[in-house]
């Protein structure tokens, strides 16, 4: 009896986390956290379309994902998420290549060097907003339109996931514009979680802590390591591959009832 229950449980688990036939769109997916998410979905059998601005990085990312040996389809498109027409065209091209999008990960974003608030220019403020906030809006709007249409035709399934940041919870000197964008997308996510649930679409945000990436390379100096990374209970930087599991989970049927959440992946930093 126990053995039978174990087999049943294992079979159900494998079925719920099997992403065969599912298509994920990941913006900023050619490096860092986005690449980690893509790897997790590919390993679970899913299909992935990466959006990134640099073709060379896109091509390298596709090669790395194909080297994982999974059977899913993997493509990449050049896209600037701050450009409305570019986003709409890229989404149309994604549908041409894959036929559908089941999960949309609005992960593309930018950081900035320490900029005192009183010296922050309006151009710098608007640039941050255009990518970290406008880009999320444009990307998710395109995905939501597609997912709602599918739901109306009897195919209700959608996952919207936003990469936010602990900067939306904790103040960071010199990062008012960055924190503002991340707080804004948290609010957007909660609104969409309520509004779009009727179409079988769930919306969640992921709040990474201090993760090794191109964006954080400039922070790898002794004073920062001593004053900040030492406060992470796990005493280290996070790694991009540690986002594989959460991406595969949120894409799968295992997360059917998981909606409107802010999921922190920070090594416990926020609790210190």
PDB file of C-alpha atoms in Angstrom:
ATOM      1  CA  UNK A   1       0.000   0.000   0.000  1.00  0.00           C
ATOM      2  CA  UNK A   2       2.780   2.446   0.965  1.00  0.00           C
ATOM      3  CA  UNK A   3       4.716   1.550  -2.191  1.00  0.00           C
ATOM      4  CA  UNK A   4       1.611   2.121  -4.330  1.00  0.00           C
ATOM      5  CA  UNK A   5       1.030   5.534  -2.750  1.00  0.00           C
ATOM      6  CA  UNK A   6       4.675   6.460  -3.342  1.00  0.00           C
ATOM      7  CA  UNK A   7       4.430   5.519  -7.024  1.00  0.00           C
ATOM      8  CA  UNK A   8       1.167   7.450  -7.391  1.00  0.00           C
ATOM      9  CA  UNK A   9       2.650  10.496  -5.678  1.00  0.00           C
ATOM     10  CA  UNK A  10       5.785  10.349  -7.844  1.00  0.00           C
ATOM     11  CA  UNK A  11       3.731   9.999 -11.034  1.00  0.00           C
ATOM     12  CA  UNK A  12       1.543  12.970 -10.083  1.00  0.00           C
ATOM     13  CA  UNK A  13       4.621  15.044  -9.252  1.00  0.00           C
ATOM     14  CA  UNK A  14       6.286  14.245 -12.586  1.00  0.00           C
ATOM     15  CA  UNK A  15       3.080  15.027 -14.487  1.00  0.00           C
ATOM     16  CA  UNK A  16       2.549  18.362 -12.738  1.00  0.00           C
ATOM     17  CA  UNK A  17       6.104  19.506 -13.395  1.00  0.00           C
ATOM     18  CA  UNK A  18       6.338  18.190 -16.956  1.00  0.00           C
ATOM     19  CA  UNK A  19       6.406  21.236 -19.254  1.00  0.00           C
ATOM     20  CA  UNK A  20       6.289  19.330 -22.524  1.00  0.00           C
ATOM     21  CA  UNK A  21       4.272  21.371 -25.022  1.00  0.00           C
ATOM     22  CA  UNK A  22       4.357  24.502 -22.857  1.00  0.00           C
ATOM     23  CA  UNK A  23       5.928  27.685 -24.270  1.00  0.00           C
ATOM     24  CA  UNK A  24       7.683  30.277 -22.118  1.00  0.00           C
ATOM     25  CA  UNK A  25       8.680  33.752 -23.252  1.00  0.00           C
ATOM     26  CA  UNK A  26      11.509  35.242 -21.184  1.00  0.00           C
ATOM     27  CA  UNK A  27      12.627  38.842 -21.670  1.00  0.00           C
ATOM     28  CA  UNK A  28      16.236  39.514 -20.784  1.00  0.00           C
ATOM     29  CA  UNK A  29      16.614  35.763 -21.037  1.00  0.00           C
ATOM     30  CA  UNK A  30      20.068  35.639 -22.586  1.00  0.00           C
ATOM     31  CA  UNK A  31      21.986  36.062 -19.307  1.00  0.00           C
ATOM     32  CA  UNK A  32      21.756  36.199 -15.525  1.00  0.00           C
ATOM     33  CA  UNK A  33      18.490  35.367 -13.791  1.00  0.00           C
ATOM     34  CA  UNK A  34      16.631  35.148 -17.104  1.00  0.00           C
ATOM     35  CA  UNK A  35      19.057  32.510 -18.341  1.00  0.00           C
ATOM     36  CA  UNK A  36      18.634  30.602 -15.090  1.00  0.00           C
ATOM     37  CA  UNK A  37      14.863  30.626 -15.546  1.00  0.00           C
ATOM     38  CA  UNK A  38      15.193  29.494 -19.150  1.00  0.00           C
ATOM     39  CA  UNK A  39      17.449  26.599 -18.118  1.00  0.00           C
ATOM     40  CA  UNK A  40      14.917  25.370 -15.581  1.00  0.00           C
ATOM     41  CA  UNK A  41      12.075  25.415 -18.088  1.00  0.00           C
ATOM     42  CA  UNK A  42      14.146  23.700 -20.773  1.00  0.00           C
ATOM     43  CA  UNK A  43      15.246  20.984 -18.326  1.00  0.00           C
ATOM     44  CA  UNK A  44      11.580  20.363 -17.508  1.00  0.00           C
ATOM     45  CA  UNK A  45      10.847  19.781 -21.204  1.00  0.00           C
ATOM     46  CA  UNK A  46       9.417  23.184 -22.074  1.00  0.00           C
ATOM     47  CA  UNK A  47       9.888  25.368 -25.131  1.00  0.00           C
ATOM     48  CA  UNK A  48      11.568  28.754 -24.678  1.00  0.00           C
ATOM     49  CA  UNK A  49      11.691  32.002 -26.618  1.00  0.00           C
ATOM     50  CA  UNK A  50      14.297  34.466 -25.367  1.00  0.00           C
ATOM     51  CA  UNK A  51      14.068  38.189 -25.965  1.00  0.00           C
ATOM     52  CA  UNK A  52      17.270  40.199 -25.716  1.00  0.00           C
ATOM     53  CA  UNK A  53      18.700  43.317 -27.306  1.00  0.00           C
ATOM     54  CA  UNK A  54      22.073  41.869 -28.321  1.00  0.00           C
ATOM     55  CA  UNK A  55      22.061  39.226 -31.048  1.00  0.00           C
ATOM     56  CA  UNK A  56      25.474  37.842 -30.077  1.00  0.00           C
ATOM     57  CA  UNK A  57      24.303  37.200 -26.511  1.00  0.00           C
ATOM     58  CA  UNK A  58      21.051  35.715 -27.781  1.00  0.00           C
ATOM     59  CA  UNK A  59      22.903  33.258 -30.012  1.00  0.00           C
ATOM     60  CA  UNK A  60      25.244  32.201 -27.200  1.00  0.00           C
ATOM     61  CA  UNK A  61      22.303  31.664 -24.853  1.00  0.00           C
ATOM     62  CA  UNK A  62      20.457  29.505 -27.384  1.00  0.00           C
ATOM     63  CA  UNK A  63      23.559  27.343 -27.867  1.00  0.00           C
ATOM     64  CA  UNK A  64      23.939  26.892 -24.090  1.00  0.00           C
ATOM     65  CA  UNK A  65      20.301  25.905 -23.668  1.00  0.00           C
ATOM     66  CA  UNK A  66      20.437  23.442 -26.573  1.00  0.00           C
ATOM     67  CA  UNK A  67      23.541  21.896 -24.999  1.00  0.00           C
ATOM     68  CA  UNK A  68      21.388  20.859 -22.019  1.00  0.00           C
ATOM     69  CA  UNK A  69      20.081  18.063 -24.237  1.00  0.00           C
ATOM     70  CA  UNK A  70      16.371  18.711 -23.753  1.00  0.00           C
ATOM     71  CA  UNK A  71      13.904  18.203 -26.602  1.00  0.00           C
ATOM     72  CA  UNK A  72      12.058  21.525 -26.399  1.00  0.00           C
ATOM     73  CA  UNK A  73      12.202  24.195 -29.090  1.00  0.00           C
ATOM     74  CA  UNK A  74      14.533  27.111 -28.311  1.00  0.00           C
ATOM     75  CA  UNK A  75      14.631  30.411 -30.204  1.00  0.00           C
ATOM     76  CA  UNK A  76      15.746  33.983 -29.548  1.00  0.00           C
ATOM     77  CA  UNK A  77      14.570  37.336 -30.883  1.00  0.00           C
ATOM     78  CA  UNK A  78      16.110  40.786 -30.670  1.00  0.00           C
ATOM     79  CA  UNK A  79      13.782  43.085 -28.793  1.00  0.00           C
ATOM     80  CA  UNK A  80      13.927  46.373 -26.914  1.00  0.00           C
ATOM     81  CA  UNK A  81      11.112  46.070 -24.381  1.00  0.00           C
ATOM     82  CA  UNK A  82      10.885  49.850 -23.971  1.00  0.00           C
ATOM     83  CA  UNK A  83       9.726  50.186 -27.603  1.00  0.00           C
ATOM     84  CA  UNK A  84       5.990  49.507 -27.994  1.00  0.00           C
ATOM     85  CA  UNK A  85       6.099  48.604 -31.683  1.00  0.00           C
ATOM     86  CA  UNK A  86       9.151  46.389 -31.165  1.00  0.00           C
ATOM     87  CA  UNK A  87       7.372  44.503 -28.371  1.00  0.00           C
ATOM     88  CA  UNK A  88       4.182  44.009 -30.396  1.00  0.00           C
ATOM     89  CA  UNK A  89       6.134  42.848 -33.456  1.00  0.00           C
ATOM     90  CA  UNK A  90       8.308  40.517 -31.390  1.00  0.00           C
ATOM     91  CA  UNK A  91       5.281  38.966 -29.727  1.00  0.00           C
ATOM     92  CA  UNK A  92       3.687  38.384 -33.131  1.00  0.00           C
ATOM     93  CA  UNK A  93       6.928  36.743 -34.326  1.00  0.00           C
ATOM     94  CA  UNK A  94       7.000  34.589 -31.193  1.00  0.00           C
ATOM     95  CA  UNK A  95       3.506  33.327 -31.987  1.00  0.00           C
ATOM     96  CA  UNK A  96       4.556  32.628 -35.575  1.00  0.00           C
ATOM     97  CA  UNK A  97       7.438  30.481 -34.335  1.00  0.00           C
ATOM     98  CA  UNK A  98       5.735  28.716 -31.411  1.00  0.00           C
ATOM     99  CA  UNK A  99       1.994  29.012 -32.022  1.00  0.00           C
ATOM    100  CA  UNK A 100       1.265  30.011 -28.423  1.00  0.00           C
ATOM    101  CA  UNK A 101       2.719  31.468 -25.230  1.00  0.00           C
ATOM    102  CA  UNK A 102       1.775  29.781 -21.945  1.00  0.00           C
ATOM    103  CA  UNK A 103       4.082  31.709 -19.646  1.00  0.00           C
ATOM    104  CA  UNK A 104       5.539  35.191 -19.942  1.00  0.00           C
ATOM    105  CA  UNK A 105       8.481  36.110 -17.704  1.00  0.00           C
ATOM    106  CA  UNK A 106       8.984  39.890 -17.722  1.00  0.00           C
ATOM    107  CA  UNK A 107      12.567  39.758 -16.548  1.00  0.00           C
ATOM    108  CA  UNK A 108      14.378  42.396 -18.645  1.00  0.00           C
ATOM    109  CA  UNK A 109      15.645  45.284 -16.578  1.00  0.00           C
ATOM    110  CA  UNK A 110      18.504  47.635 -15.847  1.00  0.00           C
ATOM    111  CA  UNK A 111      20.326  48.796 -12.749  1.00  0.00           C
ATOM    112  CA  UNK A 112      22.420  51.893 -12.213  1.00  0.00           C
ATOM    113  CA  UNK A 113      25.470  53.080 -10.349  1.00  0.00           C
ATOM    114  CA  UNK A 114      24.923  54.902  -7.066  1.00  0.00           C
ATOM    115  CA  UNK A 115      23.181  58.185  -7.918  1.00  0.00           C
ATOM    116  CA  UNK A 116      22.284  60.610  -5.098  1.00  0.00           C
ATOM    117  CA  UNK A 117      18.608  61.538  -5.380  1.00  0.00           C
ATOM    118  CA  UNK A 118      19.269  65.279  -5.526  1.00  0.00           C
ATOM    119  CA  UNK A 119      21.589  64.723  -8.500  1.00  0.00           C
ATOM    120  CA  UNK A 120      19.315  62.298 -10.359  1.00  0.00           C
ATOM    121  CA  UNK A 121      18.497  63.685 -13.808  1.00  0.00           C
ATOM    122  CA  UNK A 122      15.074  63.387 -15.361  1.00  0.00           C
ATOM    123  CA  UNK A 123      16.626  61.593 -18.345  1.00  0.00           C
ATOM    124  CA  UNK A 124      18.122  58.951 -16.037  1.00  0.00           C
ATOM    125  CA  UNK A 125      14.780  58.627 -14.228  1.00  0.00           C
ATOM    126  CA  UNK A 126      12.854  58.191 -17.485  1.00  0.00           C
ATOM    127  CA  UNK A 127      15.361  55.678 -18.892  1.00  0.00           C
ATOM    128  CA  UNK A 128      14.950  53.499 -15.802  1.00  0.00           C
ATOM    129  CA  UNK A 129      11.157  53.754 -16.013  1.00  0.00           C
ATOM    130  CA  UNK A 130      11.113  52.994 -19.743  1.00  0.00           C
ATOM    131  CA  UNK A 131      12.813  49.621 -19.294  1.00  0.00           C
ATOM    132  CA  UNK A 132      11.953  48.430 -15.777  1.00  0.00           C
ATOM    133  CA  UNK A 133       8.329  49.602 -15.718  1.00  0.00           C
ATOM    134  CA  UNK A 134       7.132  50.459 -19.238  1.00  0.00           C
ATOM    135  CA  UNK A 135       8.876  47.356 -20.590  1.00  0.00           C
ATOM    136  CA  UNK A 136       7.049  45.116 -18.110  1.00  0.00           C
ATOM    137  CA  UNK A 137       3.719  46.760 -18.959  1.00  0.00           C
ATOM    138  CA  UNK A 138       4.186  46.418 -22.722  1.00  0.00           C
ATOM    139  CA  UNK A 139       5.367  42.805 -22.506  1.00  0.00           C
ATOM    140  CA  UNK A 140       2.640  41.616 -20.148  1.00  0.00           C
ATOM    141  CA  UNK A 141      -0.072  43.483 -22.048  1.00  0.00           C
ATOM    142  CA  UNK A 142       0.860  41.644 -25.250  1.00  0.00           C
ATOM    143  CA  UNK A 143       0.907  38.303 -23.411  1.00  0.00           C
ATOM    144  CA  UNK A 144      -2.376  38.978 -21.590  1.00  0.00           C
ATOM    145  CA  UNK A 145      -4.188  39.794 -24.836  1.00  0.00           C
ATOM    146  CA  UNK A 146      -3.058  36.471 -26.289  1.00  0.00           C
ATOM    147  CA  UNK A 147      -3.879  34.463 -23.150  1.00  0.00           C
ATOM    148  CA  UNK A 148      -7.327  36.045 -22.746  1.00  0.00           C
ATOM    149  CA  UNK A 149      -8.185  35.255 -26.376  1.00  0.00           C
ATOM    150  CA  UNK A 150      -7.110  31.653 -25.863  1.00  0.00           C
ATOM    151  CA  UNK A 151      -9.217  31.418 -22.692  1.00  0.00           C
ATOM    152  CA  UNK A 152     -12.274  32.694 -24.537  1.00  0.00           C
ATOM    153  CA  UNK A 153     -11.718  29.888 -27.039  1.00  0.00           C
ATOM    154  CA  UNK A 154     -11.649  27.256 -24.299  1.00  0.00           C
ATOM    155  CA  UNK A 155      -7.892  27.120 -23.665  1.00  0.00           C
ATOM    156  CA  UNK A 156      -7.562  28.836 -20.283  1.00  0.00           C
ATOM    157  CA  UNK A 157      -3.965  28.659 -19.068  1.00  0.00           C
ATOM    158  CA  UNK A 158      -1.523  31.481 -18.499  1.00  0.00           C
ATOM    159  CA  UNK A 159       1.391  32.448 -16.318  1.00  0.00           C
ATOM    160  CA  UNK A 160       2.644  36.011 -15.910  1.00  0.00           C
ATOM    161  CA  UNK A 161       5.820  36.380 -13.845  1.00  0.00           C
ATOM    162  CA  UNK A 162       7.676  39.612 -13.101  1.00  0.00           C
ATOM    163  CA  UNK A 163      11.243  39.870 -11.849  1.00  0.00           C
ATOM    164  CA  UNK A 164      11.090  42.531  -9.149  1.00  0.00           C
ATOM    165  CA  UNK A 165      13.702  43.104  -6.420  1.00  0.00           C
ATOM    166  CA  UNK A 166      14.234  43.380  -2.681  1.00  0.00           C
ATOM    167  CA  UNK A 167      14.710  47.080  -3.489  1.00  0.00           C
ATOM    168  CA  UNK A 168      10.903  47.221  -3.536  1.00  0.00           C
ATOM    169  CA  UNK A 169      10.913  46.231   0.151  1.00  0.00           C
ATOM    170  CA  UNK A 170      14.144  47.713   1.495  1.00  0.00           C
ATOM    171  CA  UNK A 171      15.517  51.200   0.921  1.00  0.00           C
ATOM    172  CA  UNK A 172      18.770  51.490  -0.987  1.00  0.00           C
ATOM    173  CA  UNK A 173      20.600  54.816  -0.946  1.00  0.00           C
ATOM    174  CA  UNK A 174      21.329  56.047  -4.456  1.00  0.00           C
ATOM    175  CA  UNK A 175      18.688  53.828  -5.993  1.00  0.00           C
ATOM    176  CA  UNK A 176      15.431  55.768  -5.694  1.00  0.00           C
ATOM    177  CA  UNK A 177      14.625  55.395  -9.399  1.00  0.00           C
ATOM    178  CA  UNK A 178      15.378  51.653  -9.386  1.00  0.00           C
ATOM    179  CA  UNK A 179      13.359  51.021  -6.222  1.00  0.00           C
ATOM    180  CA  UNK A 180      10.444  53.036  -7.617  1.00  0.00           C
ATOM    181  CA  UNK A 181      10.202  50.808 -10.690  1.00  0.00           C
ATOM    182  CA  UNK A 182      10.310  47.614  -8.653  1.00  0.00           C
ATOM    183  CA  UNK A 183       7.659  48.805  -6.178  1.00  0.00           C
ATOM    184  CA  UNK A 184       5.491  49.757  -9.146  1.00  0.00           C
ATOM    185  CA  UNK A 185       5.654  46.327 -10.780  1.00  0.00           C
ATOM    186  CA  UNK A 186       4.692  44.701  -7.463  1.00  0.00           C
ATOM    187  CA  UNK A 187       1.503  46.748  -7.495  1.00  0.00           C
ATOM    188  CA  UNK A 188       0.878  45.923 -11.140  1.00  0.00           C
ATOM    189  CA  UNK A 189       1.289  42.231 -10.409  1.00  0.00           C
ATOM    190  CA  UNK A 190      -1.278  42.221  -7.614  1.00  0.00           C
ATOM    191  CA  UNK A 191      -3.805  44.045  -9.796  1.00  0.00           C
ATOM    192  CA  UNK A 192      -3.322  41.548 -12.618  1.00  0.00           C
ATOM    193  CA  UNK A 193      -3.584  38.620 -10.209  1.00  0.00           C
ATOM    194  CA  UNK A 194      -7.109  39.774  -9.361  1.00  0.00           C
ATOM    195  CA  UNK A 195      -8.179  40.950 -12.812  1.00  0.00           C
ATOM    196  CA  UNK A 196      -6.928  38.085 -14.963  1.00  0.00           C
ATOM    197  CA  UNK A 197      -7.677  35.100 -12.717  1.00  0.00           C
ATOM    198  CA  UNK A 198     -11.075  34.701 -14.410  1.00  0.00           C
ATOM    199  CA  UNK A 199      -9.178  33.671 -17.558  1.00  0.00           C
ATOM    200  CA  UNK A 200      -7.049  31.044 -15.796  1.00  0.00           C
ATOM    201  CA  UNK A 201      -4.073  33.400 -15.733  1.00  0.00           C
ATOM    202  CA  UNK A 202      -1.951  33.685 -12.586  1.00  0.00           C
ATOM    203  CA  UNK A 203       0.441  36.548 -11.883  1.00  0.00           C
ATOM    204  CA  UNK A 204       3.354  36.502  -9.439  1.00  0.00           C
ATOM    205  CA  UNK A 205       6.532  38.459  -8.785  1.00  0.00           C
ATOM    206  CA  UNK A 206       9.966  37.121  -7.892  1.00  0.00           C
ATOM    207  CA  UNK A 207      12.091  39.275  -5.584  1.00  0.00           C
ATOM    208  CA  UNK A 208      15.757  38.324  -5.970  1.00  0.00           C
ATOM    209  CA  UNK A 209      18.316  39.319  -3.393  1.00  0.00           C
ATOM    210  CA  UNK A 210      21.999  39.835  -4.181  1.00  0.00           C
ATOM    211  CA  UNK A 211      22.575  37.666  -7.246  1.00  0.00           C
ATOM    212  CA  UNK A 212      25.775  37.339  -9.283  1.00  0.00           C
ATOM    213  CA  UNK A 213      25.219  38.875 -12.734  1.00  0.00           C
ATOM    214  CA  UNK A 214      26.560  41.496 -15.132  1.00  0.00           C
ATOM    215  CA  UNK A 215      24.393  44.032 -13.306  1.00  0.00           C
ATOM    216  CA  UNK A 216      26.027  43.315  -9.933  1.00  0.00           C
ATOM    217  CA  UNK A 217      29.625  42.770 -11.089  1.00  0.00           C
ATOM    218  CA  UNK A 218      30.479  46.366 -10.202  1.00  0.00           C
ATOM    219  CA  UNK A 219      29.516  45.683  -6.574  1.00  0.00           C
ATOM    220  CA  UNK A 220      32.147  43.014  -6.056  1.00  0.00           C
ATOM    221  CA  UNK A 221      34.577  44.993  -3.957  1.00  0.00           C
ATOM    222  CA  UNK A 222      35.787  44.425  -0.408  1.00  0.00           C
ATOM    223  CA  UNK A 223      33.682  47.054   1.368  1.00  0.00           C
ATOM    224  CA  UNK A 224      30.446  45.843  -0.220  1.00  0.00           C
ATOM    225  CA  UNK A 225      31.231  42.200   0.469  1.00  0.00           C
ATOM    226  CA  UNK A 226      31.976  43.031   4.114  1.00  0.00           C
ATOM    227  CA  UNK A 227      28.980  45.293   4.772  1.00  0.00           C
ATOM    228  CA  UNK A 228      26.289  43.673   2.646  1.00  0.00           C
ATOM    229  CA  UNK A 229      27.031  40.101   1.543  1.00  0.00           C
ATOM    230  CA  UNK A 230      28.191  39.232   5.058  1.00  0.00           C
ATOM    231  CA  UNK A 231      24.615  39.991   6.209  1.00  0.00           C
ATOM    232  CA  UNK A 232      23.163  37.272   3.966  1.00  0.00           C
ATOM    233  CA  UNK A 233      22.512  34.342   6.337  1.00  0.00           C
ATOM    234  CA  UNK A 234      23.962  31.940   3.737  1.00  0.00           C
ATOM    235  CA  UNK A 235      27.085  34.168   3.563  1.00  0.00           C
ATOM    236  CA  UNK A 236      27.348  34.275  -0.227  1.00  0.00           C
ATOM    237  CA  UNK A 237      25.975  35.718  -3.438  1.00  0.00           C
ATOM    238  CA  UNK A 238      23.045  33.962  -5.077  1.00  0.00           C
ATOM    239  CA  UNK A 239      23.528  32.265  -8.442  1.00  0.00           C
ATOM    240  CA  UNK A 240      21.440  32.478 -11.604  1.00  0.00           C
ATOM    241  CA  UNK A 241      20.906  28.723 -11.686  1.00  0.00           C
ATOM    242  CA  UNK A 242      19.095  28.978  -8.347  1.00  0.00           C
ATOM    243  CA  UNK A 243      16.135  30.395 -10.277  1.00  0.00           C
ATOM    244  CA  UNK A 244      15.676  27.250 -12.360  1.00  0.00           C
ATOM    245  CA  UNK A 245      13.304  25.611  -9.885  1.00  0.00           C
ATOM    246  CA  UNK A 246      11.007  28.574  -9.278  1.00  0.00           C
ATOM    247  CA  UNK A 247      10.633  29.186 -13.025  1.00  0.00           C
ATOM    248  CA  UNK A 248       9.745  25.563 -13.774  1.00  0.00           C
ATOM    249  CA  UNK A 249       7.327  25.499 -10.840  1.00  0.00           C
ATOM    250  CA  UNK A 250       5.516  28.685 -11.828  1.00  0.00           C
ATOM    251  CA  UNK A 251       5.197  27.440 -15.416  1.00  0.00           C
ATOM    252  CA  UNK A 252       3.732  24.116 -14.316  1.00  0.00           C
ATOM    253  CA  UNK A 253       0.329  22.927 -13.150  1.00  0.00           C
ATOM    254  CA  UNK A 254       1.846  22.550  -9.680  1.00  0.00           C
ATOM    255  CA  UNK A 255       1.365  26.320  -9.284  1.00  0.00           C
ATOM    256  CA  UNK A 256      -2.287  26.391 -10.418  1.00  0.00           C
ATOM    257  CA  UNK A 257      -3.472  27.995  -7.142  1.00  0.00           C
ATOM    258  CA  UNK A 258      -0.415  30.196  -6.577  1.00  0.00           C
ATOM    259  CA  UNK A 259      -1.455  33.726  -7.483  1.00  0.00           C
ATOM    260  CA  UNK A 260      -0.637  37.300  -6.455  1.00  0.00           C
ATOM    261  CA  UNK A 261       2.472  36.384  -4.482  1.00  0.00           C
ATOM    262  CA  UNK A 262       5.827  38.090  -3.961  1.00  0.00           C
ATOM    263  CA  UNK A 263       8.375  35.283  -3.810  1.00  0.00           C
ATOM    264  CA  UNK A 264      11.681  36.205  -2.202  1.00  0.00           C
ATOM    265  CA  UNK A 265      14.813  34.350  -3.273  1.00  0.00           C
ATOM    266  CA  UNK A 266      17.439  36.126  -1.234  1.00  0.00           C
ATOM    267  CA  UNK A 267      19.233  33.608   0.987  1.00  0.00           C
ATOM    268  CA  UNK A 268      17.283  35.005   3.956  1.00  0.00           C
ATOM    269  CA  UNK A 269      18.738  38.528   3.621  1.00  0.00           C
ATOM    270  CA  UNK A 270      15.418  40.302   4.237  1.00  0.00           C
ATOM    271  CA  UNK A 271      15.113  38.570   7.627  1.00  0.00           C
ATOM    272  CA  UNK A 272      18.508  39.616   8.939  1.00  0.00           C
TER     273      UNK A 272
END
